[in-house]
Coordinates of C-alpha atoms and ligand atoms in Angstrom, one line a residue:
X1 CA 41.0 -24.6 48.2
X2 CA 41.8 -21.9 45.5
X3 CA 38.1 -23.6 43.9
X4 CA 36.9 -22.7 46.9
X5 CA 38.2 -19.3 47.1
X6 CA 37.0 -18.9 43.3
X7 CA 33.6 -19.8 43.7
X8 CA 33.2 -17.8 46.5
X9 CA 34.4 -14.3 44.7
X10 CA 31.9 -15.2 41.7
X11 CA 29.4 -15.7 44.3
X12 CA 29.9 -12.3 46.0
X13 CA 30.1 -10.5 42.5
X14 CA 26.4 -11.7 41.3
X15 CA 25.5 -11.2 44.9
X16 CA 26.2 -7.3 43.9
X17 CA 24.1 -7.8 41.2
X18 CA 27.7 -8.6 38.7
X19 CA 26.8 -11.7 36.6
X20 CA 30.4 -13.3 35.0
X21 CA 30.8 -13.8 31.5
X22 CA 33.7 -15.3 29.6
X23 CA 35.4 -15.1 26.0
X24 CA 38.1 -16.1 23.8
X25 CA 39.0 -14.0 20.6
X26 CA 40.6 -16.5 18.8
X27 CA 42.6 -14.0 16.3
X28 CA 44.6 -16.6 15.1
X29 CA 41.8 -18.2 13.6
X30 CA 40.2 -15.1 11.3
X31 CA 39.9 -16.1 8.2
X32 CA 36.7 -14.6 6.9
X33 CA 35.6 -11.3 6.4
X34 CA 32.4 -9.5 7.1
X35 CA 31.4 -7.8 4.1
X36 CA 29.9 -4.5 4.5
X37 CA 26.9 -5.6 2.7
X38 CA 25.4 -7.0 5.2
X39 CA 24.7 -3.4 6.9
X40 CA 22.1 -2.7 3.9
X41 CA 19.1 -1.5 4.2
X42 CA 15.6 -1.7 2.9
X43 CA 12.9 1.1 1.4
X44 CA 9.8 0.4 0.3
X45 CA 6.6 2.5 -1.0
X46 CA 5.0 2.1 2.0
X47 CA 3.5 4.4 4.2
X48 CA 6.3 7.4 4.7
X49 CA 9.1 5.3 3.7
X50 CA 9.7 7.3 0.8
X51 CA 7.0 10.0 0.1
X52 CA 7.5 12.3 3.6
X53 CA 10.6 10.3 4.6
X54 CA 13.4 10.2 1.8
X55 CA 11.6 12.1 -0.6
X56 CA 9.6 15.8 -0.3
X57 CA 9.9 16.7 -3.7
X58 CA 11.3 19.2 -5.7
X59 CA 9.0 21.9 -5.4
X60 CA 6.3 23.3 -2.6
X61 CA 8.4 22.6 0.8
X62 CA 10.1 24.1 3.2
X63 CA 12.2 21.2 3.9
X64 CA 16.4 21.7 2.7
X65 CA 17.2 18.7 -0.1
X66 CA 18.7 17.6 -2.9
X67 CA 16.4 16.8 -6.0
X68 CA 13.7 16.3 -3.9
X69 CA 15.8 14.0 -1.5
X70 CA 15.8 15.3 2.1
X71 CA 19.3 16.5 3.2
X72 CA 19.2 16.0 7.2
X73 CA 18.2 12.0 5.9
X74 CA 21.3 11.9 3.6
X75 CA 23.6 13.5 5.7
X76 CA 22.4 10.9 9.1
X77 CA 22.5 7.7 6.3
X78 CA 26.1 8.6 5.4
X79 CA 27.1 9.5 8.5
X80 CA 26.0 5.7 9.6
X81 CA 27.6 4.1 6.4
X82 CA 24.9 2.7 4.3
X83 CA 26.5 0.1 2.1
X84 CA 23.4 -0.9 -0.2
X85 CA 19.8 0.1 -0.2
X86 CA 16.7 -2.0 -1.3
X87 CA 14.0 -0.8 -3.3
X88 CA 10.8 -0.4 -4.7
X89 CA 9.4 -3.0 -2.3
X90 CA 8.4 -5.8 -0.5
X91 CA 5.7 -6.7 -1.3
X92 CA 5.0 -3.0 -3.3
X93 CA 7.9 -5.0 -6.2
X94 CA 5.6 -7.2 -7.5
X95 CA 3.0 -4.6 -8.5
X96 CA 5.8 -2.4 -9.4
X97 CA 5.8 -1.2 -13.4
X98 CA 9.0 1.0 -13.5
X99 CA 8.2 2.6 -16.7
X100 CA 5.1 4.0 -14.8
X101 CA 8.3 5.8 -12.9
X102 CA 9.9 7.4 -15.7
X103 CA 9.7 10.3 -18.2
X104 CA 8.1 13.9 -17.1
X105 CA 6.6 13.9 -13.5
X106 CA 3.2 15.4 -14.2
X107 CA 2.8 12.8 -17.3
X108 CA 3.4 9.6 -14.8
X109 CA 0.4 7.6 -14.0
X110 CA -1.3 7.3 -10.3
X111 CA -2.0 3.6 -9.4
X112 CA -3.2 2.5 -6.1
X113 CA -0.9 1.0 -3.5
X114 CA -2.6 -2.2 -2.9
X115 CA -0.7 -3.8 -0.3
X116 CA 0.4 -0.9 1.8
X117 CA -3.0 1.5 3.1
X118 CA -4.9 1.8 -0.6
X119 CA -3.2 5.4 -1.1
X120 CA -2.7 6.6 -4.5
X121 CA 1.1 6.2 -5.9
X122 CA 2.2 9.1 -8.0
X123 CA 5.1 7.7 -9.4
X124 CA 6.7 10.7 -8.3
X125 CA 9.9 8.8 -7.1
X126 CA 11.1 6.4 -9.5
X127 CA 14.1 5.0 -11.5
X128 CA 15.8 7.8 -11.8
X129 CA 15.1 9.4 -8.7
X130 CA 16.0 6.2 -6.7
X131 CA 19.5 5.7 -8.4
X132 CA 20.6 9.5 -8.4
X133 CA 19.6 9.3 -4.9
X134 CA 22.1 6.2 -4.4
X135 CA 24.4 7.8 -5.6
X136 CA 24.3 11.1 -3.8
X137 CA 24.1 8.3 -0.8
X138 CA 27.6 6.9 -1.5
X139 CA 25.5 3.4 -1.6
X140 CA 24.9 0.6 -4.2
X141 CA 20.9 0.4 -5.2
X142 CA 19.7 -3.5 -5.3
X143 CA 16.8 -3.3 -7.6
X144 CA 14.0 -6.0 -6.4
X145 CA 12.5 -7.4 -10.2
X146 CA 8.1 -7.5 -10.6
X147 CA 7.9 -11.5 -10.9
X148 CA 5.0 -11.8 -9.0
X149 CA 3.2 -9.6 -11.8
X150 CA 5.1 -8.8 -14.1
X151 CA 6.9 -10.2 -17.8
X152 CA 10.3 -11.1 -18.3
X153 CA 10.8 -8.6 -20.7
X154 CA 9.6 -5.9 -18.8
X155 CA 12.7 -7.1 -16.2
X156 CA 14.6 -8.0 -18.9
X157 CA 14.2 -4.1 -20.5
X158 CA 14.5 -2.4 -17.2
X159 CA 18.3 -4.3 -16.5
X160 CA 19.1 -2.7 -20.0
X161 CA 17.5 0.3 -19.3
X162 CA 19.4 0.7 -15.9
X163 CA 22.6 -0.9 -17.4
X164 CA 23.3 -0.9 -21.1
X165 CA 26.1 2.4 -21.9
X166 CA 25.5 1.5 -26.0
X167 CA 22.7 2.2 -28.6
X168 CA 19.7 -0.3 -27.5
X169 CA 16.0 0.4 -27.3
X170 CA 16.3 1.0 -23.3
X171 CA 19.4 3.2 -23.2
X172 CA 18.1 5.6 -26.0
X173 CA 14.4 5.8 -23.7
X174 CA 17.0 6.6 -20.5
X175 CA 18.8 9.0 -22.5
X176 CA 15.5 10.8 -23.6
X177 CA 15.1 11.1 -20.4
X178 CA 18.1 12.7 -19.5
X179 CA 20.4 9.9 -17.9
X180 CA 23.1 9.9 -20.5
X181 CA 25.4 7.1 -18.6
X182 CA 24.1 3.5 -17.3
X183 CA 24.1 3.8 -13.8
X184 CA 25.5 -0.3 -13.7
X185 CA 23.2 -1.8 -11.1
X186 CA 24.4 -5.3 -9.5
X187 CA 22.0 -6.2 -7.2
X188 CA 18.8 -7.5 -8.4
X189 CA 16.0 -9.0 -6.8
X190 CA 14.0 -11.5 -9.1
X191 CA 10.7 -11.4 -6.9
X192 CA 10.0 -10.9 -3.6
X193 CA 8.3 -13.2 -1.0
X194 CA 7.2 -15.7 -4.0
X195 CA 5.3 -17.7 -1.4
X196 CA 3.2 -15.3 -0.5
X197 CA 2.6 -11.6 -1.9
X198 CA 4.9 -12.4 -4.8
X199 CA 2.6 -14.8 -6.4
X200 CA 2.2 -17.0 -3.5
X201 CA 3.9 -20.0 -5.4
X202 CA 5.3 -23.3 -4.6
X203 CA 8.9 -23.9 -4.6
X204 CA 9.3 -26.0 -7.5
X205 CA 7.3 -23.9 -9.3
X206 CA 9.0 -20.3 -8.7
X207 CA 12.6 -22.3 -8.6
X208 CA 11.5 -22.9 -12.6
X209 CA 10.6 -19.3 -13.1
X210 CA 13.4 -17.9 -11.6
X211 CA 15.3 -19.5 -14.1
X212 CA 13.2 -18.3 -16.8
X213 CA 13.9 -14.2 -16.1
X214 CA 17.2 -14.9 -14.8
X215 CA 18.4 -16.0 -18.1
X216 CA 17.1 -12.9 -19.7
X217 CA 19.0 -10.8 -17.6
X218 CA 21.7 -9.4 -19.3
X219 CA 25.3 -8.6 -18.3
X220 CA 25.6 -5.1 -20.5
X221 CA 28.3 -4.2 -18.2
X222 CA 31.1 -6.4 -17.0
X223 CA 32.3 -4.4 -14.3
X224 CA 29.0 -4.6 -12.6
X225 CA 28.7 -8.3 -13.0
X226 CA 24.8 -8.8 -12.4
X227 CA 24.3 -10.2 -8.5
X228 CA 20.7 -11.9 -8.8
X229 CA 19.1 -13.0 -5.7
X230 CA 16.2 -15.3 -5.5
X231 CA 13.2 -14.6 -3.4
X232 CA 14.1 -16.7 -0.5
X233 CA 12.6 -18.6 2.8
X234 CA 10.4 -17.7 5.4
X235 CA 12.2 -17.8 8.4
X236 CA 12.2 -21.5 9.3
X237 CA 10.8 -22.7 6.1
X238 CA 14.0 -24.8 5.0
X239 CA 12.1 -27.1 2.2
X240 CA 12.3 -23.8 -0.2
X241 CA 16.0 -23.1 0.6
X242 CA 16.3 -26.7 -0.3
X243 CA 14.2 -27.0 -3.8
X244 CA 15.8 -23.5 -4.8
X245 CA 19.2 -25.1 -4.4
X246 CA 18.7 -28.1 -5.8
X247 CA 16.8 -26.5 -8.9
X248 CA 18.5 -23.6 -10.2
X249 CA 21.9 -24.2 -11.8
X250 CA 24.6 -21.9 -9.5
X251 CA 25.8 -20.4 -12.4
X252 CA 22.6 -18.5 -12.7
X253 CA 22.2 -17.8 -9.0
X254 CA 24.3 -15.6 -6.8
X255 CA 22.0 -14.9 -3.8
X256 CA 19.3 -16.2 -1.9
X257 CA 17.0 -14.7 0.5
X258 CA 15.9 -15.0 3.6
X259 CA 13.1 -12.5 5.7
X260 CA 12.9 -13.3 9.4
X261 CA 11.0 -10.7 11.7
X262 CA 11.3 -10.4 15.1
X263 CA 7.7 -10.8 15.9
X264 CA 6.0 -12.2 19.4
X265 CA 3.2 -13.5 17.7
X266 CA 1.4 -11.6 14.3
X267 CA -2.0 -11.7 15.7
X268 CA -0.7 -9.9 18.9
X269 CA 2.5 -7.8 18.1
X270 CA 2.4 -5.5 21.1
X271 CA 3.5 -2.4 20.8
X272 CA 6.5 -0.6 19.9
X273 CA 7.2 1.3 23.4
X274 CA 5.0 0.6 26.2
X275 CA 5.9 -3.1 26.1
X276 CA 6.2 -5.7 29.0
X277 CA 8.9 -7.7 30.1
X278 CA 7.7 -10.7 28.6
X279 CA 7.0 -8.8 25.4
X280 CA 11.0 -7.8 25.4
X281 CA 12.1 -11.3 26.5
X282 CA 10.1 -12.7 23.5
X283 CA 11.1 -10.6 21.0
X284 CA 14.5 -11.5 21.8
X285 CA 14.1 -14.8 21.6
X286 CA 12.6 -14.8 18.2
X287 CA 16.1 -12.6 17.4
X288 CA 18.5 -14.6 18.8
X289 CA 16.7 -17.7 16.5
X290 CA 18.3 -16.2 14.1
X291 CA 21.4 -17.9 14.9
X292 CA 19.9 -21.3 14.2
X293 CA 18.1 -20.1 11.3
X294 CA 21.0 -18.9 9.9
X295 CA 23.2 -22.1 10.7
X296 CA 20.0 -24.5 9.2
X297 CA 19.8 -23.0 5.8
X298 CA 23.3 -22.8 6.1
X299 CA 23.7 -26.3 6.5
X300 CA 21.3 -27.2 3.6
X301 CA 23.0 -24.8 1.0
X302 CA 26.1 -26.6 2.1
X303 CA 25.3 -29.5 1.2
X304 CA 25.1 -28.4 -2.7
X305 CA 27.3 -26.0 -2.4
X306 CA 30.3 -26.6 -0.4
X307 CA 32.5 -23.9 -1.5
X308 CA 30.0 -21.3 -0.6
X309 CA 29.4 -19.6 -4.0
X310 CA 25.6 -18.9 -3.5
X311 CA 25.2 -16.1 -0.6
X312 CA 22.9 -16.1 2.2
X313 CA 21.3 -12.7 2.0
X314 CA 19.0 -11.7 5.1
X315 CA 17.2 -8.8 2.9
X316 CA 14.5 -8.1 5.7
X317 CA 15.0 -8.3 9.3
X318 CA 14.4 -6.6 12.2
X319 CA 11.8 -6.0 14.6
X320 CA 7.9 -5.8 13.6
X321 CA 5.1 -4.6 16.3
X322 CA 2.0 -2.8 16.3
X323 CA 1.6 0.6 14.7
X324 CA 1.5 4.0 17.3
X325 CA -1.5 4.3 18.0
X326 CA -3.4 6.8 15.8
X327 CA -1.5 6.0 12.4
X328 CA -3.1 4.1 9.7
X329 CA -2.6 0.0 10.1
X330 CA -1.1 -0.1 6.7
X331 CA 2.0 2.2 7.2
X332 CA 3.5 0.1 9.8
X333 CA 4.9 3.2 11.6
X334 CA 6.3 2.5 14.5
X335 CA 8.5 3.7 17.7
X336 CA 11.9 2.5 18.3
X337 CA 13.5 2.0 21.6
X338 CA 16.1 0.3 23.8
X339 CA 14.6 -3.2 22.7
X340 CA 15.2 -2.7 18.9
X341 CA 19.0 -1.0 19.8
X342 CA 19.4 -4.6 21.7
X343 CA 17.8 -6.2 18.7
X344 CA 20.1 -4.7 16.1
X345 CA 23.5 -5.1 18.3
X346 CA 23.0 -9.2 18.9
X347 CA 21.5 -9.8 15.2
X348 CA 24.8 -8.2 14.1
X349 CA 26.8 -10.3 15.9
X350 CA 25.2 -13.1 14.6
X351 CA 25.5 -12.1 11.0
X352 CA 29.7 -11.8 11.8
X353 CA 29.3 -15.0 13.5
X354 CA 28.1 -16.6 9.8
X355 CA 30.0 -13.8 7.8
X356 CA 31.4 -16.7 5.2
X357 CA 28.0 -17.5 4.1
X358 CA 25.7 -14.1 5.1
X359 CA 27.1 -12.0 2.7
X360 CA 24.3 -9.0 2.3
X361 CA 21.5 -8.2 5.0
X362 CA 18.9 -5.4 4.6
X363 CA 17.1 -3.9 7.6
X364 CA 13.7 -3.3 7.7
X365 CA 13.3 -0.4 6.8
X366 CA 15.4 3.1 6.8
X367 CA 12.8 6.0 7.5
X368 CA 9.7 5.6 9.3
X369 CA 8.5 1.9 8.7
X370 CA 9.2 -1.1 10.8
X371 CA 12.6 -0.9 12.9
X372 CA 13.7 2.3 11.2
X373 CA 16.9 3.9 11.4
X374 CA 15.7 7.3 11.1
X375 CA 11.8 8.7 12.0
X376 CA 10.8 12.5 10.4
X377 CA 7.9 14.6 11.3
X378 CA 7.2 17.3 8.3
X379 CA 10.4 19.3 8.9
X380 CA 11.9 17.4 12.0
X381 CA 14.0 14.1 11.9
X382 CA 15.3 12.0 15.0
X383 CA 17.6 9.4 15.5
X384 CA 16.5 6.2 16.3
X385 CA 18.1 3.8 19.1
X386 CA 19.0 1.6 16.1
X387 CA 20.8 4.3 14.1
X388 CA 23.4 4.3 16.8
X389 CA 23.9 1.0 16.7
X390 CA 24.4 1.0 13.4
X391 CA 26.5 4.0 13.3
X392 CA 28.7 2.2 16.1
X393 CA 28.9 -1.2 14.2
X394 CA 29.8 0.1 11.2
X395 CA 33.3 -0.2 12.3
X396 CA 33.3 -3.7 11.6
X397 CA 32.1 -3.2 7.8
X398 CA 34.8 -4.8 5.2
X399 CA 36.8 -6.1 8.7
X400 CA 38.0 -9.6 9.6
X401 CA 35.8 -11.7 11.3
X402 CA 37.5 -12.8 15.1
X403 CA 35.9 -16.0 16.0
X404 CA 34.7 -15.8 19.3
X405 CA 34.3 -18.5 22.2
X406 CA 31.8 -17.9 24.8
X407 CA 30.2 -19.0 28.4
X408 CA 27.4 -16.6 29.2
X409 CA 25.0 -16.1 32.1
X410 CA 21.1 -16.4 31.3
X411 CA 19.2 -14.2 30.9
X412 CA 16.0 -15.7 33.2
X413 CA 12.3 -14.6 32.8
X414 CA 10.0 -17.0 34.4
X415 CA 11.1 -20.6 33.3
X416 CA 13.0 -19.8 30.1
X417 CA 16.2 -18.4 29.7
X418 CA 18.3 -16.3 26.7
X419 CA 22.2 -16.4 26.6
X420 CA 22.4 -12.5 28.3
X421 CA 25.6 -11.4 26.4
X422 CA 26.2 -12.1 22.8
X423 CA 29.8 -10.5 21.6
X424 CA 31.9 -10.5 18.1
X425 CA 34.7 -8.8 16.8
X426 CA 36.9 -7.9 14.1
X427 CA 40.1 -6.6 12.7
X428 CA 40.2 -4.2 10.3
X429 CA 42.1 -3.5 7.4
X430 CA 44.4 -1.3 9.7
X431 CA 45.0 -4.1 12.2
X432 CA 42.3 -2.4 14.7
X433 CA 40.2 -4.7 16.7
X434 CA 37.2 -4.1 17.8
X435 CA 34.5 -6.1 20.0
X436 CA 31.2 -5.4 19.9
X437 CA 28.7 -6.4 23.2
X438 CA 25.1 -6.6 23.7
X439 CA 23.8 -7.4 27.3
X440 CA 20.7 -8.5 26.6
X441 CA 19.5 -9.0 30.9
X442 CA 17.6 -5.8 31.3
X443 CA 18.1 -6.3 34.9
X444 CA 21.9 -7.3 35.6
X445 CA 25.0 -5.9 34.8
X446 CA 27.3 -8.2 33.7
X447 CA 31.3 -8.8 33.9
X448 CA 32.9 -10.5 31.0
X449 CA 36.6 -11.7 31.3
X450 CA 37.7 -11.3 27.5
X451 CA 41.2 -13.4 27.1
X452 CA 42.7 -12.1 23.6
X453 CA 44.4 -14.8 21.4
X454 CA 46.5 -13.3 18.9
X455 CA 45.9 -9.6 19.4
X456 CA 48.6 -7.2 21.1
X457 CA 46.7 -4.7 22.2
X458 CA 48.0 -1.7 24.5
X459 CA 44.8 0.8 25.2
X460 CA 41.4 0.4 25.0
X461 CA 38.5 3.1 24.3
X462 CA 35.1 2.8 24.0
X463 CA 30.8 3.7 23.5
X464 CA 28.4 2.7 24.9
X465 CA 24.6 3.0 24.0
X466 CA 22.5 2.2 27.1
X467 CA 19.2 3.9 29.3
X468 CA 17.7 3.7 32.3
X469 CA 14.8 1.3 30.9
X470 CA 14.4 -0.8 27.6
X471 CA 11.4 0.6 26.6
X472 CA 13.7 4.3 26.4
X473 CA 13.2 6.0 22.3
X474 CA 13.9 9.4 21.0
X475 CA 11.3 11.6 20.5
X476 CA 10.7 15.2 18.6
X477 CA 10.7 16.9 21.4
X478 CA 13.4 15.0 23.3
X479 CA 15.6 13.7 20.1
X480 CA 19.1 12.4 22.2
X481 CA 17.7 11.1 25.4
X482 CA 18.9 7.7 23.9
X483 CA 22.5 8.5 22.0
X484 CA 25.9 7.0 22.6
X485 CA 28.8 8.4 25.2
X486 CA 32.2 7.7 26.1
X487 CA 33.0 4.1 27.5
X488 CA 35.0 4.1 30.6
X489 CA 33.7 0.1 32.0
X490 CA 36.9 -1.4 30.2
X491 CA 40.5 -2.1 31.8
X492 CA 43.4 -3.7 29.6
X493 CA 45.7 -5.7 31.6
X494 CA 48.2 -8.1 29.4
X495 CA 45.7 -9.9 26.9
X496 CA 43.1 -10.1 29.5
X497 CA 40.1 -7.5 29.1
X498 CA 37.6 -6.9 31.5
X499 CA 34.2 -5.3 30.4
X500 CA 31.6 -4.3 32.9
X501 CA 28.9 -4.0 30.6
X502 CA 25.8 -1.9 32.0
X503 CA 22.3 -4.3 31.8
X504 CA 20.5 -3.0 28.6
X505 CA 23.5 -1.8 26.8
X506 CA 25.6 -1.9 23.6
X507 CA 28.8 -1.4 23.6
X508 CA 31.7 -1.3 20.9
X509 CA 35.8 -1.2 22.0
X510 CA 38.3 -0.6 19.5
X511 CA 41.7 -2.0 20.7
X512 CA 45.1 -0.2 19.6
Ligands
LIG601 O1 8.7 -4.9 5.2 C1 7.3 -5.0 5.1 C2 6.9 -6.2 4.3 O2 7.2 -7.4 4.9 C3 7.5 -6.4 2.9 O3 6.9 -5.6 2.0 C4 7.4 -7.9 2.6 O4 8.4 -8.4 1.8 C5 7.4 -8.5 4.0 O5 6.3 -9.4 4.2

């Protein structure tokens, strides 16, 4: 009978358009934590990434910065917590020769910008520039190395350059230059995308020279222990997560990549803010694969590295559609909406889900290219759907992973369905829990019934970043219609929660 009565209620509720949802937080089960690298970000020469984005120079504009570095960009990225930040490229690393980015301005060479639009590269923002910008950022720089064309020496001289505080050849150039201290960079890239713009190579073969320039990559400093990544899989291409473990000895290799793009199909991206339905639900499905992505090269490194030594580090992700109409192919500028916020909220989640072996994530990328956080426009700057879901999330940097049961609804669109809520949470170093939800059903609300193992909460507060429809953005002349507000679709009763969670919403709780 009380089945009966039961199934009835749930009935009545998705009747009203309520679908139910239910999780366990199993706090007594944390054990690993999310490190905050994973909320890194990516900026490449390409299109206005940097020149127009980050960067307006030191002379000749209007626009407030520091050394040439924007100020409304570096106040936004620290306001949002930016733990690392990629750089010179993509693709742009393998033609990269940084001494082409050193020395007097007006004496730096112009090259051409092969891969991104054919536009001539001053070399106006380089080494220096980049790192003092880190700095002024509050983030650690991860340098990605030229393999693809490039020597070992000239990696080999740029890690001394970058990172040697004694009398070498490279330090006396950067102190010519005027950088009297190393700046200690740990993250470094050795290559980017070796099987395909970075020397389109085959595993075996780039697992060899990976250990070539790797071992000529000096630790000058031990207190920033050299972190070198290798240039990892394509999305589901597990054979060269597979050779790269097998082949490199793990005492030369700390990281390994991984790029997956949320893209419908690369022939036909659709666009950025007048998509379909079936656009959104297919871009969602190629995010959520993440999950099995992840677990799949997971389960390969595991299998020669049980201990988990190597990371798994996502260092470009994100959603990738056509360019605004009107902009040139090759800058890959593009708006940002509802979709991407939706996007960036359930990739999250599944980057806490895997937090023992994801260790660092990039975005792709920060201003104006792909799924950017931030969009400028000469003198103006927005905030993009994604910023605030970054800027929520960033609660859970550095936290303790919760691991999280969960029976969701479907999300239905023709004959295929998506899981419509995808949840995680943390505790912080305080003891402050927080859950972070995505409903990914633009068309439902949806209940979820939270039961909270281990955590003695007493209040609940909330945001919540949601609009009227998914294909919602930010524009310069309406910059907040999409921005997040107070929470009030959460009640705390005993270690039961109950979220009503808006369809097409993010929301983060912190529990006290
Ligand atoms: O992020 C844009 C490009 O996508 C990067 O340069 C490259 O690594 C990837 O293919």
């Amino acid at each position: 009978m009380k089945k009966i009565i039961t199934l009835v209620a749930l009935a009545c509720l998705s009747l009203q358009g309520i679908a139910q949802n239910e999780v366990t937080i199993n706090a007594d089960q944390a054990k690993h934590q999310i490190n905050k690298h994973i909320y890194g970000h990516f900026a490449e020469h390409l299109g206005a990434c940097i020149y127009g984005g980050l960067y307006v120079g030191e002379s000749n504009t209007k626009i407030p910065h520091v050394n040439g570095v924007r100020k409304d960009v570096i106040e936004a990225l620290k306001k949002m917590k930016i733990p690392n930040l990629r750089w010179p490229g993509g693709c742009f690393a393998d033609t990269y020769h940084w001494k082409d980015g050193i020395g007097p301005k007006a004496q730096r060479p112009s090259i051409v910008n092969a891969w991104w639009g054919g536009v001539t590269e001053d070399n106006s923002f380089g080494t220096h520039d980049f790192l003092n910008m880190c700095k002024e950022l509050g983030t650690e720089p991860y340098l990605a190395g030229n393999v693809g064309s490039g020597t070992v020496k000239e990696l080999a001289d740029w890690v001394q350059y970058v990172n040697h505080n004694g009398v070498s050849p490279m330090a006396n150039l950067r102190k010519e230059n005027g950088a009297e201290k190393a700046w200690g960079v740990k993250y470094w890239g050795v290559g980017n995308e070796a099987w395909g713009c970075g020397g389109n190579m085959r595993a075996e073969y780039y697992a060899n020279i990976y250990r070539q320039y790797a071992t000529f990559m000096t630790n000058w400093d031990n207190d920033s222990k050299l972190f070198r990544i290798a240039s990892g899989a394509n999305s589901n291409d597990f054979n060269w997560t597979e050779v790269l473990m097998r082949d490199i000895p793990h005492n030369m290799l700390e990281g390994i990549a991984l790029h997956h793009y949320s893209v419908i199909d690369w022939g036909k991206k659709g666009p950025a803010a007048t998509f379909t339905e079936e656009q959104y639900f297919k871009t969602m499905q190629q995010a959520l694969f993440m999950d099995e992505l992840i677990q799949k090269h997971t389960d390969i490194m595991d299998k020669y590295d049980p201990k988990k030594k190597v990371a798994l580090v996502v260092d470009e992700w994100g959603g990738w559609y056509e360019v605004e109409p009107n902009t040139n192919p090759g800058f890959l500028y593009q708006q940002n909406t509802m979709r991407d916020a939706i996007l960036a909220g359930a990739t999250l989640n599944i980057f806490h889900k895997h937090a023992e072996r994801v260790r660092m994530a990039n975005l792709a990328q920060v201003v104006n290219v792909l799924q950017a956080v931030v969009l400028t426009n000469g003198e103006k700057m927005i905030l993009t759907p994604t910023y605030h879901v970054l800027e929520m999330y960033n609660v859970h940097q550095d936290a303790t992973n919760l691991p999280i049961e969960i029976k969701t609804n479907s999300y239905t669109y023709g004959t295929e369905k998506l899981p419509a809520v995808s949840v995680s949470a943390s505790k912080d170093k305080a003891g402050v829990v927080h859950i972070s939800l995505t409903n990914v059903d633009i068309n439902k609300a949806q209940e979820v019934s939270i039961n909270l193992k281990g955590i003695a909460g007493k209040s609940v507060t909330g945001r919540v970043l949601t609009s009227a429809k998914v294909q919602d953005h930010n524009t310069f002349d309406q910059p907040e219609k999409v921005k997040p507000t107070v929470f009030s679709g959460a009640t705390l009763t005993g270690s039961t929660l109950k979220v009503k969670l808006p369809a097409t919403s993010v929301v983060v709780l912190e529990l006290k």
